[in-house]
């Protein structure tokens, strides 16, 4: 059983000014729409409908916060002492790449997403979910380019890896390592970018993903002897 199983819906945000003010670590989940982001979050949190798996663009363009620990009261409640017990946030970012979204709506969420990943102090790291059969699309690399200057960790989940055979999986990992190692900081040092194969349906890579997210959130040691089940 993982501490991530405690995740509860906390708030939904459509403007940067509304981001929670708590100084606790956050890990954000990003990816193209349909990459398997909601399914991955739900599996990590052992809940069926925490993140909203939906293809309706209008309903997925907000930033959703899930709290770990605490009494799970909403941020607008007056009971601040209970809110303070919250120890970390998992953050579900709007999926990108909807063909249907255009014009001002697109600009709005691009601004929201870009500024959140570039400026959010509490953001300890990013989990980037990409379909293992089509990783590093243009929008994925745009997201990496936005985030790279922060110097913070990115962990890539190559999702739906159940669709690949063993050698295709190895190839996908090699390809991903090659791309990720091309990102360097100002001093030409590699950035803390990592990657793994993941499948929600076959539970491939679940323990590694769980441990990585907990590590980023500073909750590394918090699991039972059996690990996530
Ligand atoms: P999101 O838009 O990134 O949140 O994607 P969803 O989590 O809604 O998943 C998109 C589609 O991919 C859904 O039909 C899921 O059932 C499917 N899917 C998600 N994870 C997996 C996986 O590990 N393996 C397979 N084969 N399909 C998956």
XYZ file of C-alpha atoms and ligand atoms in Angstrom:
257
model
C 0.000 0.000 0.000
C 1.454 3.346 -1.052
C 0.999 6.708 0.652
C -0.222 7.927 -2.757
C -3.366 5.925 -2.163
C -4.401 8.686 0.264
C -4.840 11.132 -2.623
C -8.078 13.097 -2.524
C -9.451 15.783 -4.807
C -8.445 19.161 -3.374
C -9.191 21.925 -5.844
C -9.393 22.806 -9.507
C -7.667 25.898 -10.850
C -8.182 27.878 -14.031
C -6.061 30.920 -13.176
C -2.529 31.088 -11.772
C -3.749 33.419 -9.047
C -5.894 30.595 -7.676
C -3.050 28.116 -7.160
C -2.909 26.746 -3.594
C -0.627 28.836 -1.390
C 0.768 25.995 0.706
C 4.529 25.544 0.720
C 4.492 21.796 0.199
C 5.964 19.770 -2.655
C 3.985 19.128 -5.811
C 4.520 16.683 -8.644
C 2.716 17.513 -11.868
C 1.536 15.019 -14.478
C 1.634 16.195 -18.070
C 0.994 14.615 -21.438
C -0.853 14.719 -24.701
C -4.535 14.032 -24.441
C -5.158 10.305 -24.676
C -1.604 9.431 -23.612
C -2.971 7.595 -20.580
C -2.374 10.288 -17.947
C -5.647 9.907 -16.060
C -5.353 6.133 -16.076
C -1.793 6.348 -14.717
C -2.784 8.752 -11.916
C -5.750 6.597 -10.978
C -3.588 3.482 -10.825
C -0.870 5.175 -8.764
C -3.533 6.374 -6.343
C -5.407 3.070 -6.432
C -8.657 4.839 -7.252
C -10.885 4.395 -10.209
C -12.095 7.924 -10.816
C -9.756 10.354 -9.120
C -8.363 11.836 -12.312
C -11.034 12.355 -14.848
C -10.449 10.221 -17.915
C -12.440 12.126 -20.475
C -12.036 13.218 -24.016
C -14.217 16.291 -23.613
C -11.770 19.192 -24.010
C -13.705 21.730 -21.962
C -13.659 19.540 -18.897
C -9.966 18.800 -18.871
C -8.394 22.212 -19.316
C -8.101 23.036 -15.680
C -5.306 22.144 -13.291
C -6.560 19.632 -10.750
C -4.897 19.264 -7.359
C -5.006 16.054 -5.339
C -3.779 16.205 -1.754
C -1.788 13.590 0.118
C -2.214 13.481 3.870
C -4.207 15.922 5.952
C -7.871 15.911 6.659
C -8.779 16.364 3.003
C -10.794 19.505 3.475
C -11.014 21.936 0.574
C -8.806 25.032 0.541
C -11.764 27.343 0.828
C -12.752 25.923 4.180
C -11.905 28.019 7.240
C -10.470 25.102 9.159
C -6.854 26.041 8.376
C -5.271 23.857 11.048
C -6.540 20.798 9.286
C -5.466 22.020 5.859
C -1.928 22.440 7.169
C -1.658 18.714 7.653
C -1.592 18.221 3.901
C 1.882 17.055 3.004
C 2.039 17.029 -0.778
C 0.053 17.579 -3.940
C -0.253 15.515 -7.073
C -1.211 17.855 -9.880
C -3.090 16.784 -12.993
C -2.260 19.236 -15.788
C -4.538 19.728 -18.776
C -3.752 17.304 -21.581
C -2.403 19.007 -24.663
C -2.899 18.363 -28.347
C -6.645 18.549 -28.739
C -7.324 19.323 -32.388
C -10.694 20.752 -31.380
C -9.277 23.430 -29.125
C -8.311 26.555 -30.961
C -7.935 30.297 -30.670
C -8.264 31.996 -27.330
C -9.054 28.836 -25.355
C -5.829 27.267 -26.570
C -3.816 30.369 -25.787
C -5.344 30.500 -22.342
C -4.340 26.993 -21.365
C -0.954 27.222 -23.032
C -0.266 30.277 -20.913
C -1.604 28.596 -17.799
C 0.382 25.410 -18.384
C 3.594 27.119 -19.493
C 3.693 29.575 -16.632
C 2.749 26.941 -14.072
C 5.598 24.582 -15.025
C 8.125 27.405 -15.413
C 7.302 29.490 -12.364
C 5.778 27.293 -9.699
C 8.251 27.185 -6.822
C 6.632 24.200 -5.127
C 6.891 22.063 -8.255
C 9.397 19.368 -7.300
C 9.265 17.538 -10.601
C 7.278 16.603 -13.644
C 5.943 13.221 -14.713
C 5.598 13.257 -18.488
C 3.300 10.588 -19.869
C 3.830 9.628 -23.497
C 2.400 6.773 -25.522
C 5.321 4.330 -25.853
C 4.473 3.920 -29.539
C 4.621 7.685 -30.260
C 6.815 9.391 -27.660
C 8.350 12.864 -27.921
C 5.827 14.489 -30.196
C 6.364 18.172 -30.855
C 4.168 19.184 -27.931
C 6.023 16.835 -25.573
C 9.352 18.370 -26.494
C 7.810 21.814 -26.104
C 6.832 20.862 -22.566
C 10.371 19.580 -21.893
C 11.811 22.803 -23.283
C 9.569 24.842 -20.981
C 10.569 22.849 -17.937
C 14.268 22.150 -18.622
C 15.473 25.624 -17.512
C 14.173 24.938 -13.998
C 16.797 22.177 -13.699
C 14.270 20.010 -11.872
C 13.607 16.311 -12.476
C 11.417 14.943 -15.222
C 10.358 11.302 -15.102
C 8.880 9.992 -18.349
C 6.370 7.169 -18.366
C 6.247 5.421 -21.740
C 2.628 4.416 -21.369
C 0.598 1.580 -22.907
C 3.810 -0.447 -23.139
C 1.638 -3.575 -23.103
C 1.195 -2.775 -26.804
C 4.915 -3.356 -27.419
C 6.803 -6.635 -27.475
C 10.024 -7.000 -25.530
C 12.377 -5.749 -28.246
C 10.085 -2.870 -29.199
C 10.016 -1.886 -25.531
C 13.809 -1.966 -25.353
C 14.013 0.138 -28.520
C 11.548 2.680 -27.122
C 13.606 2.986 -23.938
C 16.852 3.401 -25.880
C 15.271 6.060 -28.067
C 13.957 7.899 -25.013
C 17.317 7.759 -23.225
C 19.018 9.185 -26.305
C 16.618 12.108 -26.490
C 16.645 12.819 -22.767
C 20.433 12.767 -22.555
C 20.559 15.517 -25.175
C 19.145 17.964 -22.615
C 21.889 19.714 -20.656
C 22.107 22.658 -18.304
C 24.163 25.850 -18.737
C 27.326 23.968 -17.803
C 26.637 21.147 -20.262
C 25.726 18.807 -17.409
C 22.905 16.312 -17.986
C 19.553 17.243 -16.503
C 17.851 14.901 -14.004
C 15.614 13.322 -16.634
C 14.637 9.655 -16.390
C 12.359 7.256 -18.217
C 10.652 3.900 -17.761
C 8.172 1.654 -19.492
C 4.684 1.769 -18.003
C 1.388 0.011 -18.554
C -1.679 0.621 -16.454
C -3.537 -2.370 -17.847
C -0.675 -4.808 -17.205
C 0.694 -2.874 -14.194
C 4.117 -2.755 -15.820
C 6.490 -0.386 -14.024
C 4.016 0.504 -11.298
C 6.438 0.088 -8.395
C 9.120 2.188 -10.097
C 6.638 4.941 -10.949
C 5.220 4.912 -7.423
C 8.681 5.082 -5.831
C 9.750 7.892 -8.151
C 6.691 10.021 -7.442
C 7.054 9.456 -3.697
C 10.742 10.349 -3.960
C 9.958 13.615 -5.719
C 7.376 14.431 -3.069
C 9.737 13.606 -0.212
C 7.568 10.658 0.814
C 10.050 8.043 -0.283
C 10.006 5.748 2.709
C 6.258 5.652 3.039
C 4.978 2.375 1.816
C 4.298 -0.966 3.444
C 6.682 -3.887 3.125
C 4.789 -5.211 0.156
C 4.962 -2.013 -1.868
C 2.075 -0.960 -4.085
C -0.272 -3.776 -4.897
P -5.526 10.900 -20.884
O -6.307 11.675 -21.895
O -4.049 11.071 -21.068
O -5.944 11.124 -19.471
O -5.754 9.358 -21.248
P -6.683 8.263 -20.548
O -6.096 7.851 -19.232
O -8.089 8.714 -20.576
O -6.442 7.034 -21.544
C -6.687 7.175 -22.929
C -7.035 5.799 -23.490
O -5.918 4.933 -23.393
C -8.175 5.125 -22.752
O -8.971 4.443 -23.703
C -7.468 4.137 -21.847
O -8.252 3.012 -21.544
C -6.258 3.759 -22.676
N -5.134 3.356 -21.822
C -4.652 4.026 -20.753
N -3.627 3.350 -20.202
C -3.448 2.242 -20.943
C -2.508 1.142 -20.878
O -1.632 1.036 -20.003
N -2.612 0.193 -21.848
C -3.548 0.252 -22.819
N -3.545 -0.718 -23.739
N -4.449 1.264 -22.904
C -4.400 2.242 -21.979
